């Protein structure tokens, strides 16, 4: 069998270029005892991939030059020499950006496809959904009537955080980069207030929408937006640092917060989240989110692109704001 895969050819200096990747084909190795062969159907495109393309400055070692690009992928087991996995079962894991993946079964998650189609298991029922769930509930500790501000709100993490916060009785303010995304947050995700950060002044709007300050800031973008949020904290506020997509293309010269003394005066907490720390509890969270989806309390927008060869072009969309919903490449 022939495998087509996306390999990392070179590291970007700043912005990702198409020629940082190559698409190559090669024969698949024979399956060894304990291994499974997965036919990949969907590949998750995630903001963290920009960091994985570097030598290794993030929480996980960078992808080696010439190696398959790391990605969360999901697909069907089509051959198995591992007793834990049967042919026909669906699985996800760090299976890479390729058509087929051979795995020894370690860190493979079985997917319950009856709870949602494969792509959803890379989005709201996968790693980003878990990030929203644990980042908000464990780190943000929302209470009824809290006011929460979420940046990068129209992404899968931000929109899920906002909808769970609504379920918990919070007032939800989100910022995103277009009017269309803001309307989506208001009309489909039930946000209370939205800010188009490209055309409106975030500080002015936060003061108008949250005159007593914000109790939770869920940060997906970092940079100057974090400064503005810090300046608007209410007493006892929690700041959850989930991501900093505005900085990912320039991590050697990252913009740090200037207003951090506001944590002192607000008697606040500033804390980070890494979703993998909650891996044991993911199954319970998946169940709860699936129930909310069935009850129509949560909605997840997807942005599906078809064709492995579109990997480089599609990945770049995350850093320009061209994606609208969870970006997944269908193989
Ligand atoms: N800590 C963890 O364990 C963990 C796990 C998963 C994800 N994350 C983080 O969670 C965040 C959201 O992830 P996601 O999967 O939901 O992706 P996402 O929000 O879909 O990310 C892409 C979006 O980011 C926004 N963006 C891009 N460049 C920006 C900039 N310079 N300034 C402001 N916004 C910008 C764009 O939306 P606009 O059109 O609104 O600009 C774009 O559509 C990311 O920071 C990611 O790294 C953290």
mmCIF file of C-alpha atoms and ligand atoms in Angstrom:
data_model
loop_
_atom_site.group_PDB
_atom_site.id
_atom_site.type_symbol
_atom_site.label_atom_id
_atom_site.label_comp_id
_atom_site.label_asym_id
_atom_site.label_seq_id
_atom_site.Cartn_x
_atom_site.Cartn_y
_atom_site.Cartn_z
ATOM 1 C CA UNK A 1 0.000 0.000 0.000
ATOM 2 C CA UNK A 2 1.174 3.507 -0.766
ATOM 3 C CA UNK A 3 0.975 6.271 1.847
ATOM 4 C CA UNK A 4 0.790 9.988 1.083
ATOM 5 C CA UNK A 5 2.090 12.214 3.848
ATOM 6 C CA UNK A 6 2.878 15.835 4.654
ATOM 7 C CA UNK A 7 6.431 16.235 5.875
ATOM 8 C CA UNK A 8 8.119 19.244 7.463
ATOM 9 C CA UNK A 9 10.732 20.369 4.933
ATOM 10 C CA UNK A 10 12.016 23.508 6.659
ATOM 11 C CA UNK A 11 11.231 25.693 9.680
ATOM 12 C CA UNK A 12 9.440 28.994 9.087
ATOM 13 C CA UNK A 13 11.340 32.158 10.003
ATOM 14 C CA UNK A 14 8.118 33.898 10.991
ATOM 15 C CA UNK A 15 5.010 33.226 8.897
ATOM 16 C CA UNK A 16 4.352 29.731 7.583
ATOM 17 C CA UNK A 17 5.218 29.370 3.867
ATOM 18 C CA UNK A 18 3.842 26.641 1.585
ATOM 19 C CA UNK A 19 7.382 25.417 0.895
ATOM 20 C CA UNK A 20 7.935 24.634 4.607
ATOM 21 C CA UNK A 21 6.079 21.407 3.727
ATOM 22 C CA UNK A 22 6.420 18.708 1.131
ATOM 23 C CA UNK A 23 3.852 16.087 0.155
ATOM 24 C CA UNK A 24 5.503 12.736 -0.493
ATOM 25 C CA UNK A 25 4.400 9.180 -1.180
ATOM 26 C CA UNK A 26 6.062 5.978 -0.019
ATOM 27 C CA UNK A 27 5.124 2.333 0.485
ATOM 28 C CA UNK A 28 3.735 1.455 3.916
ATOM 29 C CA UNK A 29 5.838 -0.778 6.160
ATOM 30 C CA UNK A 30 4.481 -4.225 7.093
ATOM 31 C CA UNK A 31 2.400 -4.347 10.255
ATOM 32 C CA UNK A 32 4.331 -5.718 13.257
ATOM 33 C CA UNK A 33 2.842 -7.560 16.267
ATOM 34 C CA UNK A 34 0.808 -5.187 18.475
ATOM 35 C CA UNK A 35 0.431 -2.586 15.702
ATOM 36 C CA UNK A 36 -2.686 -1.233 14.027
ATOM 37 C CA UNK A 37 -3.101 0.399 10.636
ATOM 38 C CA UNK A 38 -5.374 3.438 10.670
ATOM 39 C CA UNK A 39 -6.889 4.951 7.546
ATOM 40 C CA UNK A 40 -7.050 8.619 8.408
ATOM 41 C CA UNK A 41 -10.247 10.449 7.519
ATOM 42 C CA UNK A 42 -9.764 13.809 9.247
ATOM 43 C CA UNK A 43 -6.764 15.897 10.298
ATOM 44 C CA UNK A 44 -7.079 18.642 12.890
ATOM 45 C CA UNK A 45 -5.417 21.971 12.093
ATOM 46 C CA UNK A 46 -4.531 23.652 15.375
ATOM 47 C CA UNK A 47 -2.829 26.971 16.259
ATOM 48 C CA UNK A 48 -0.170 25.072 18.272
ATOM 49 C CA UNK A 49 1.190 23.618 15.019
ATOM 50 C CA UNK A 50 3.158 26.815 14.402
ATOM 51 C CA UNK A 51 5.115 26.110 17.626
ATOM 52 C CA UNK A 52 5.586 22.441 16.673
ATOM 53 C CA UNK A 53 7.308 23.629 13.472
ATOM 54 C CA UNK A 54 10.009 25.320 15.575
ATOM 55 C CA UNK A 55 12.894 23.412 17.054
ATOM 56 C CA UNK A 56 11.138 22.938 20.381
ATOM 57 C CA UNK A 57 10.337 26.042 22.325
ATOM 58 C CA UNK A 58 6.864 24.941 23.365
ATOM 59 C CA UNK A 59 5.684 22.323 25.881
ATOM 60 C CA UNK A 60 6.356 19.576 23.354
ATOM 61 C CA UNK A 61 9.442 18.846 21.226
ATOM 62 C CA UNK A 62 9.408 20.338 17.721
ATOM 63 C CA UNK A 63 8.789 18.124 14.677
ATOM 64 C CA UNK A 64 12.081 16.961 13.100
ATOM 65 C CA UNK A 65 12.905 18.101 9.599
ATOM 66 C CA UNK A 66 11.845 15.355 7.175
ATOM 67 C CA UNK A 67 9.331 13.855 9.637
ATOM 68 C CA UNK A 68 5.569 13.630 9.134
ATOM 69 C CA UNK A 69 3.936 16.817 10.401
ATOM 70 C CA UNK A 70 2.477 16.155 13.850
ATOM 71 C CA UNK A 71 -1.298 16.432 14.015
ATOM 72 C CA UNK A 72 -4.268 15.087 15.853
ATOM 73 C CA UNK A 73 -5.946 12.874 13.313
ATOM 74 C CA UNK A 74 -8.892 10.508 13.374
ATOM 75 C CA UNK A 75 -9.792 7.513 11.275
ATOM 76 C CA UNK A 76 -10.718 3.860 11.009
ATOM 77 C CA UNK A 77 -8.642 0.850 12.033
ATOM 78 C CA UNK A 78 -8.379 -1.171 8.815
ATOM 79 C CA UNK A 79 -5.917 -3.811 10.049
ATOM 80 C CA UNK A 80 -5.036 -4.826 13.575
ATOM 81 C CA UNK A 81 -2.444 -7.008 15.257
ATOM 82 C CA UNK A 82 -3.332 -5.454 18.622
ATOM 83 C CA UNK A 83 -5.961 -7.147 20.809
ATOM 84 C CA UNK A 84 -7.158 -3.774 22.135
ATOM 85 C CA UNK A 85 -8.338 -2.560 18.715
ATOM 86 C CA UNK A 86 -10.644 -4.248 16.239
ATOM 87 C CA UNK A 87 -10.846 -3.588 12.527
ATOM 88 C CA UNK A 88 -13.644 -1.109 11.815
ATOM 89 C CA UNK A 89 -13.224 0.808 15.081
ATOM 90 C CA UNK A 90 -12.622 4.544 14.971
ATOM 91 C CA UNK A 91 -9.679 6.087 16.816
ATOM 92 C CA UNK A 92 -7.901 9.415 17.213
ATOM 93 C CA UNK A 93 -4.479 10.457 18.399
ATOM 94 C CA UNK A 94 -1.264 12.085 17.268
ATOM 95 C CA UNK A 95 -1.350 10.085 14.040
ATOM 96 C CA UNK A 96 0.151 12.777 11.823
ATOM 97 C CA UNK A 97 -0.849 14.556 8.630
ATOM 98 C CA UNK A 98 -0.999 11.560 6.312
ATOM 99 C CA UNK A 99 -3.336 9.100 4.634
ATOM 100 C CA UNK A 100 -2.425 6.058 6.744
ATOM 101 C CA UNK A 101 -0.744 5.750 10.114
ATOM 102 C CA UNK A 102 0.749 2.731 11.862
ATOM 103 C CA UNK A 103 0.435 2.850 15.651
ATOM 104 C CA UNK A 104 1.310 0.514 18.503
ATOM 105 C CA UNK A 105 -1.948 1.580 20.148
ATOM 106 C CA UNK A 106 -0.337 3.717 22.861
ATOM 107 C CA UNK A 107 -2.197 7.010 23.361
ATOM 108 C CA UNK A 108 -4.851 6.043 20.804
ATOM 109 C CA UNK A 109 -8.363 7.037 21.856
ATOM 110 C CA UNK A 110 -11.340 4.979 20.737
ATOM 111 C CA UNK A 111 -14.085 7.188 19.311
ATOM 112 C CA UNK A 112 -17.763 6.668 19.904
ATOM 113 C CA UNK A 113 -18.973 7.698 16.478
ATOM 114 C CA UNK A 114 -22.599 7.549 17.633
ATOM 115 C CA UNK A 115 -21.813 10.690 19.683
ATOM 116 C CA UNK A 116 -20.828 12.662 16.579
ATOM 117 C CA UNK A 117 -19.130 12.439 13.210
ATOM 118 C CA UNK A 118 -15.369 11.926 13.009
ATOM 119 C CA UNK A 119 -14.483 15.609 12.541
ATOM 120 C CA UNK A 120 -16.352 16.582 15.731
ATOM 121 C CA UNK A 121 -13.993 14.280 17.664
ATOM 122 C CA UNK A 122 -11.133 16.569 16.614
ATOM 123 C CA UNK A 123 -13.070 19.679 17.613
ATOM 124 C CA UNK A 124 -15.697 20.099 20.272
ATOM 125 C CA UNK A 125 -15.493 16.413 21.333
ATOM 126 C CA UNK A 126 -11.701 16.393 21.009
ATOM 127 C CA UNK A 127 -8.674 18.284 22.251
ATOM 128 C CA UNK A 128 -10.004 21.857 21.668
ATOM 129 C CA UNK A 129 -13.357 21.065 23.300
ATOM 130 C CA UNK A 130 -11.531 19.577 26.290
ATOM 131 C CA UNK A 131 -9.388 22.723 26.477
ATOM 132 C CA UNK A 132 -12.495 24.874 26.691
ATOM 133 C CA UNK A 133 -14.171 22.614 29.248
ATOM 134 C CA UNK A 134 -11.255 22.214 31.682
ATOM 135 C CA UNK A 135 -9.786 25.664 31.080
ATOM 136 C CA UNK A 136 -13.070 27.293 32.013
ATOM 137 C CA UNK A 137 -14.380 24.971 34.710
ATOM 138 C CA UNK A 138 -11.105 24.069 36.478
ATOM 139 C CA UNK A 139 -9.150 27.297 36.002
ATOM 140 C CA UNK A 140 -11.786 29.963 35.388
ATOM 141 C CA UNK A 141 -14.119 28.532 38.092
ATOM 142 C CA UNK A 142 -17.210 30.357 36.782
ATOM 143 C CA UNK A 143 -19.933 31.366 39.201
ATOM 144 C CA UNK A 144 -23.487 32.456 38.392
ATOM 145 C CA UNK A 145 -23.562 36.118 37.389
ATOM 146 C CA UNK A 146 -19.822 36.331 36.744
ATOM 147 C CA UNK A 147 -18.883 38.412 33.728
ATOM 148 C CA UNK A 148 -16.449 36.626 31.425
ATOM 149 C CA UNK A 149 -14.509 38.110 28.540
ATOM 150 C CA UNK A 150 -13.133 35.697 25.907
ATOM 151 C CA UNK A 151 -10.689 36.720 23.167
ATOM 152 C CA UNK A 152 -10.403 34.635 20.008
ATOM 153 C CA UNK A 153 -14.043 33.939 20.783
ATOM 154 C CA UNK A 154 -15.200 32.658 17.392
ATOM 155 C CA UNK A 155 -12.717 29.757 17.362
ATOM 156 C CA UNK A 156 -13.681 26.318 18.600
ATOM 157 C CA UNK A 157 -12.088 26.900 22.002
ATOM 158 C CA UNK A 158 -13.489 30.406 22.502
ATOM 159 C CA UNK A 159 -17.012 29.655 21.269
ATOM 160 C CA UNK A 160 -17.195 26.530 23.448
ATOM 161 C CA UNK A 161 -15.935 28.416 26.520
ATOM 162 C CA UNK A 162 -18.618 31.057 25.956
ATOM 163 C CA UNK A 163 -21.430 28.546 25.575
ATOM 164 C CA UNK A 164 -20.403 26.592 28.688
ATOM 165 C CA UNK A 165 -20.146 29.887 30.582
ATOM 166 C CA UNK A 166 -23.737 30.680 29.520
ATOM 167 C CA UNK A 167 -24.851 27.263 30.823
ATOM 168 C CA UNK A 168 -23.179 28.213 34.140
ATOM 169 C CA UNK A 169 -25.145 31.473 34.294
ATOM 170 C CA UNK A 170 -22.421 33.962 33.330
ATOM 171 C CA UNK A 171 -22.666 37.089 31.242
ATOM 172 C CA UNK A 172 -20.467 36.440 28.216
ATOM 173 C CA UNK A 173 -18.513 38.989 26.197
ATOM 174 C CA UNK A 174 -16.427 37.825 23.227
ATOM 175 C CA UNK A 175 -14.124 39.471 20.741
ATOM 176 C CA UNK A 176 -13.453 38.311 17.184
ATOM 177 C CA UNK A 177 -12.027 39.703 13.966
ATOM 178 C CA UNK A 178 -15.087 40.248 11.745
ATOM 179 C CA UNK A 179 -18.716 41.325 11.968
ATOM 180 C CA UNK A 180 -19.764 37.951 10.552
ATOM 181 C CA UNK A 181 -17.963 36.132 13.376
ATOM 182 C CA UNK A 182 -19.466 38.530 15.943
ATOM 183 C CA UNK A 183 -22.990 37.934 14.607
ATOM 184 C CA UNK A 184 -22.379 34.184 14.816
ATOM 185 C CA UNK A 185 -21.390 34.551 18.485
ATOM 186 C CA UNK A 186 -24.517 36.561 19.270
ATOM 187 C CA UNK A 187 -27.039 34.621 17.211
ATOM 188 C CA UNK A 188 -25.824 31.039 17.317
ATOM 189 C CA UNK A 189 -23.685 30.823 20.453
ATOM 190 C CA UNK A 190 -25.847 33.028 22.690
ATOM 191 C CA UNK A 191 -23.101 35.483 23.697
ATOM 192 C CA UNK A 192 -24.427 38.606 25.414
ATOM 193 C CA UNK A 193 -22.022 41.155 23.924
ATOM 194 C CA UNK A 194 -19.443 41.053 21.160
ATOM 195 C CA UNK A 195 -16.520 43.232 20.131
ATOM 196 C CA UNK A 196 -15.038 43.327 16.635
ATOM 197 C CA UNK A 197 -11.458 43.960 17.761
ATOM 198 C CA UNK A 198 -10.465 45.149 14.270
ATOM 199 C CA UNK A 199 -13.003 47.978 14.142
ATOM 200 C CA UNK A 200 -13.837 48.672 17.802
ATOM 201 C CA UNK A 201 -11.828 49.712 20.841
ATOM 202 C CA UNK A 202 -11.753 46.711 23.213
ATOM 203 C CA UNK A 203 -11.026 48.829 26.302
ATOM 204 C CA UNK A 204 -13.883 51.240 25.588
ATOM 205 C CA UNK A 205 -16.304 48.377 24.934
ATOM 206 C CA UNK A 206 -15.289 46.413 28.057
ATOM 207 C CA UNK A 207 -15.895 49.510 30.172
ATOM 208 C CA UNK A 208 -19.321 49.882 28.576
ATOM 209 C CA UNK A 209 -20.320 46.194 28.765
ATOM 210 C CA UNK A 210 -18.715 45.395 32.148
ATOM 211 C CA UNK A 211 -18.651 48.632 34.158
ATOM 212 C CA UNK A 212 -17.900 46.679 37.371
ATOM 213 C CA UNK A 213 -15.066 44.795 35.660
ATOM 214 C CA UNK A 214 -14.666 41.241 34.388
ATOM 215 C CA UNK A 215 -14.495 38.256 36.733
ATOM 216 C CA UNK A 216 -12.881 35.893 34.233
ATOM 217 C CA UNK A 217 -10.657 36.637 31.284
ATOM 218 C CA UNK A 218 -10.152 33.610 29.006
ATOM 219 C CA UNK A 219 -7.141 34.493 26.880
ATOM 220 C CA UNK A 220 -6.669 32.873 23.481
ATOM 221 C CA UNK A 221 -4.709 35.652 21.790
ATOM 222 C CA UNK A 222 -2.227 37.239 24.244
ATOM 223 C CA UNK A 223 -0.377 40.432 23.259
ATOM 224 C CA UNK A 224 -1.922 43.855 23.869
ATOM 225 C CA UNK A 225 -5.396 42.309 24.336
ATOM 226 C CA UNK A 226 -4.168 40.675 27.536
ATOM 227 C CA UNK A 227 -3.048 44.097 28.790
ATOM 228 C CA UNK A 228 -6.480 45.574 28.125
ATOM 229 C CA UNK A 229 -8.210 42.685 29.886
ATOM 230 C CA UNK A 230 -5.928 43.022 32.917
ATOM 231 C CA UNK A 231 -6.798 46.707 33.153
ATOM 232 C CA UNK A 232 -10.482 45.744 33.394
ATOM 233 C CA UNK A 233 -10.371 43.028 36.059
ATOM 234 C CA UNK A 234 -12.922 42.943 38.867
ATOM 235 C CA UNK A 235 -11.859 42.062 42.401
ATOM 236 C CA UNK A 236 -10.953 38.369 42.715
ATOM 237 C CA UNK A 237 -10.789 37.880 38.935
ATOM 238 C CA UNK A 238 -9.324 34.788 37.295
ATOM 239 C CA UNK A 239 -7.209 35.129 34.160
ATOM 240 C CA UNK A 240 -6.862 31.869 32.230
ATOM 241 C CA UNK A 241 -3.925 31.883 29.826
ATOM 242 C CA UNK A 242 -4.960 29.317 27.240
ATOM 243 C CA UNK A 243 -3.112 30.551 24.173
ATOM 244 C CA UNK A 244 -1.503 33.569 22.536
ATOM 245 C CA UNK A 245 -2.131 33.213 18.818
ATOM 246 C CA UNK A 246 -1.193 36.857 18.166
ATOM 247 C CA UNK A 247 2.356 35.952 19.239
ATOM 248 C CA UNK A 248 2.888 32.504 17.681
ATOM 249 C CA UNK A 249 4.687 33.811 14.594
ATOM 250 C CA UNK A 250 7.139 35.832 16.670
ATOM 251 C CA UNK A 251 7.876 33.802 19.781
ATOM 252 C CA UNK A 252 11.479 35.069 20.018
ATOM 253 C CA UNK A 253 10.196 38.579 20.588
ATOM 254 C CA UNK A 254 6.984 37.933 22.486
ATOM 255 C CA UNK A 255 4.886 40.862 23.775
ATOM 256 C CA UNK A 256 4.601 40.500 27.546
ATOM 257 C CA UNK A 257 1.897 42.046 29.734
ATOM 258 C CA UNK A 258 2.502 45.547 31.064
ATOM 259 C CA UNK A 259 -0.562 45.747 33.288
ATOM 260 C CA UNK A 260 0.297 42.742 35.415
ATOM 261 C CA UNK A 261 0.204 44.789 38.648
ATOM 262 C CA UNK A 262 -3.580 44.805 38.177
ATOM 263 C CA UNK A 263 -3.434 41.167 39.388
ATOM 264 C CA UNK A 264 -2.259 42.585 42.734
ATOM 265 C CA UNK A 265 -4.864 45.301 43.102
ATOM 266 C CA UNK A 266 -7.632 42.966 41.908
ATOM 267 C CA UNK A 267 -6.418 40.197 44.276
ATOM 268 C CA UNK A 268 -6.624 38.116 41.126
ATOM 269 C CA UNK A 269 -5.260 34.813 39.856
ATOM 270 C CA UNK A 270 -3.368 34.344 36.631
ATOM 271 C CA UNK A 271 -3.063 30.739 35.593
ATOM 272 C CA UNK A 272 -2.194 28.569 32.593
ATOM 273 C CA UNK A 273 -3.915 25.467 31.228
ATOM 274 C CA UNK A 274 -2.483 22.505 29.341
ATOM 275 C CA UNK A 275 -5.329 20.286 28.229
ATOM 276 C CA UNK A 276 -3.330 17.032 28.427
ATOM 277 C CA UNK A 277 -3.144 17.371 32.228
ATOM 278 C CA UNK A 278 -6.845 16.392 32.292
ATOM 279 C CA UNK A 279 -6.579 13.399 29.920
ATOM 280 C CA UNK A 280 -8.012 10.964 32.488
ATOM 281 C CA UNK A 281 -11.167 13.024 32.784
ATOM 282 C CA UNK A 282 -11.736 13.567 29.063
ATOM 283 C CA UNK A 283 -14.352 10.751 28.732
ATOM 284 C CA UNK A 284 -16.635 12.384 31.321
ATOM 285 C CA UNK A 285 -16.250 15.767 29.661
ATOM 286 C CA UNK A 286 -17.018 14.270 26.226
ATOM 287 C CA UNK A 287 -20.217 12.757 27.651
ATOM 288 C CA UNK A 288 -21.317 16.027 29.198
ATOM 289 C CA UNK A 289 -20.603 18.064 26.062
ATOM 290 C CA UNK A 290 -22.367 15.447 23.868
ATOM 291 C CA UNK A 291 -25.437 15.766 26.078
ATOM 292 C CA UNK A 292 -25.326 19.568 25.760
ATOM 293 C CA UNK A 293 -25.089 19.204 21.962
ATOM 294 C CA UNK A 294 -28.117 16.863 21.937
ATOM 295 C CA UNK A 295 -30.028 19.284 24.155
ATOM 296 C CA UNK A 296 -29.086 22.073 21.673
ATOM 297 C CA UNK A 297 -27.332 24.017 24.438
ATOM 298 C CA UNK A 298 -24.041 24.015 22.541
ATOM 299 C CA UNK A 299 -23.298 24.459 18.878
ATOM 300 C CA UNK A 300 -19.983 23.797 17.138
ATOM 301 C CA UNK A 301 -19.216 25.373 13.799
ATOM 302 C CA UNK A 302 -16.827 23.474 11.557
ATOM 303 C CA UNK A 303 -14.710 24.624 8.645
ATOM 304 C CA UNK A 304 -13.932 21.517 6.596
ATOM 305 C CA UNK A 305 -11.428 21.495 3.739
ATOM 306 C CA UNK A 306 -10.966 18.463 1.495
ATOM 307 C CA UNK A 307 -7.635 17.131 0.230
ATOM 308 C CA UNK A 308 -4.303 16.389 1.915
ATOM 309 C CA UNK A 309 -2.506 18.548 -0.658
ATOM 310 C CA UNK A 310 -4.308 21.590 0.780
ATOM 311 C CA UNK A 311 -2.555 21.149 4.161
ATOM 312 C CA UNK A 312 -0.087 24.105 3.894
ATOM 313 C CA UNK A 313 -2.650 26.594 2.541
ATOM 314 C CA UNK A 314 -5.247 25.535 5.089
ATOM 315 C CA UNK A 315 -2.943 25.723 8.103
ATOM 316 C CA UNK A 316 -2.024 29.324 7.266
ATOM 317 C CA UNK A 317 -5.693 30.330 7.533
ATOM 318 C CA UNK A 318 -5.553 30.020 11.332
ATOM 319 C CA UNK A 319 -3.079 32.893 11.609
ATOM 320 C CA UNK A 320 -4.896 35.215 9.198
ATOM 321 C CA UNK A 321 -8.384 34.673 10.616
ATOM 322 C CA UNK A 322 -9.653 33.112 7.356
ATOM 323 C CA UNK A 323 -10.944 30.044 9.181
ATOM 324 C CA UNK A 324 -14.470 30.299 10.530
ATOM 325 C CA UNK A 325 -15.061 27.384 12.897
ATOM 326 C CA UNK A 326 -12.976 24.343 13.760
ATOM 327 C CA UNK A 327 -10.565 23.858 10.873
ATOM 328 C CA UNK A 328 -10.343 20.215 9.805
ATOM 329 C CA UNK A 329 -8.729 18.763 6.720
ATOM 330 C CA UNK A 330 -10.723 15.814 5.368
ATOM 331 C CA UNK A 331 -8.523 13.241 3.666
HETATM 332 N N1 LIG B 1 -3.445 25.402 26.425
HETATM 333 C C1 LIG B 1 -3.920 24.368 25.754
HETATM 334 O O1 LIG B 1 -3.859 23.213 26.193
HETATM 335 C C2 LIG B 1 -4.541 24.652 24.422
HETATM 336 C C3 LIG B 1 -5.134 23.605 23.679
HETATM 337 C C4 LIG B 1 -5.769 23.936 22.462
HETATM 338 C C5 LIG B 1 -5.775 25.249 22.008
HETATM 339 N N2 LIG B 1 -5.153 26.215 22.736
HETATM 340 C C6 LIG B 1 -5.159 27.612 22.291
HETATM 341 O O2 LIG B 1 -6.493 28.067 22.218
HETATM 342 C C7 LIG B 1 -6.580 29.137 21.287
HETATM 343 C C8 LIG B 1 -7.774 28.930 20.348
HETATM 344 O O3 LIG B 1 -7.606 27.732 19.602
HETATM 345 P P1 LIG B 1 -8.683 27.285 18.487
HETATM 346 O O4 LIG B 1 -8.353 25.881 18.143
HETATM 347 O O5 LIG B 1 -10.054 27.633 18.932
HETATM 348 O O6 LIG B 1 -8.262 28.138 17.226
HETATM 349 P P2 LIG B 1 -8.956 29.375 16.504
HETATM 350 O O7 LIG B 1 -9.561 30.294 17.497
HETATM 351 O O8 LIG B 1 -9.788 28.918 15.386
HETATM 352 O O9 LIG B 1 -7.639 30.076 15.946
HETATM 353 C C9 LIG B 1 -7.617 30.798 14.794
HETATM 354 C C10 LIG B 1 -8.239 32.178 15.023
HETATM 355 O O10 LIG B 1 -7.379 32.996 15.825
HETATM 356 C C11 LIG B 1 -7.616 34.350 15.519
HETATM 357 N N3 LIG B 1 -6.338 35.067 15.324
HETATM 358 C C12 LIG B 1 -5.347 34.763 14.466
HETATM 359 N N4 LIG B 1 -4.348 35.671 14.555
HETATM 360 C C13 LIG B 1 -4.742 36.573 15.498
HETATM 361 C C14 LIG B 1 -4.150 37.765 16.034
HETATM 362 N N5 LIG B 1 -2.956 38.203 15.620
HETATM 363 N N6 LIG B 1 -4.829 38.449 16.982
HETATM 364 C C15 LIG B 1 -6.041 38.004 17.419
HETATM 365 N N7 LIG B 1 -6.656 36.891 16.941
HETATM 366 C C16 LIG B 1 -6.012 36.187 15.991
HETATM 367 C C17 LIG B 1 -8.392 34.376 14.205
HETATM 368 O O11 LIG B 1 -9.734 34.745 14.515
HETATM 369 P P3 LIG B 1 -10.246 36.279 14.326
HETATM 370 O O12 LIG B 1 -10.845 36.337 12.954
HETATM 371 O O13 LIG B 1 -11.205 36.438 15.433
HETATM 372 O O14 LIG B 1 -9.017 37.151 14.429
HETATM 373 C C18 LIG B 1 -8.366 32.937 13.719
HETATM 374 O O15 LIG B 1 -9.512 32.568 12.998
HETATM 375 C C19 LIG B 1 -5.216 29.179 20.577
HETATM 376 O O16 LIG B 1 -4.439 30.199 21.160
HETATM 377 C C20 LIG B 1 -4.615 27.832 20.892
HETATM 378 O O17 LIG B 1 -3.210 27.824 20.846
HETATM 379 C C21 LIG B 1 -4.552 25.942 23.926
#
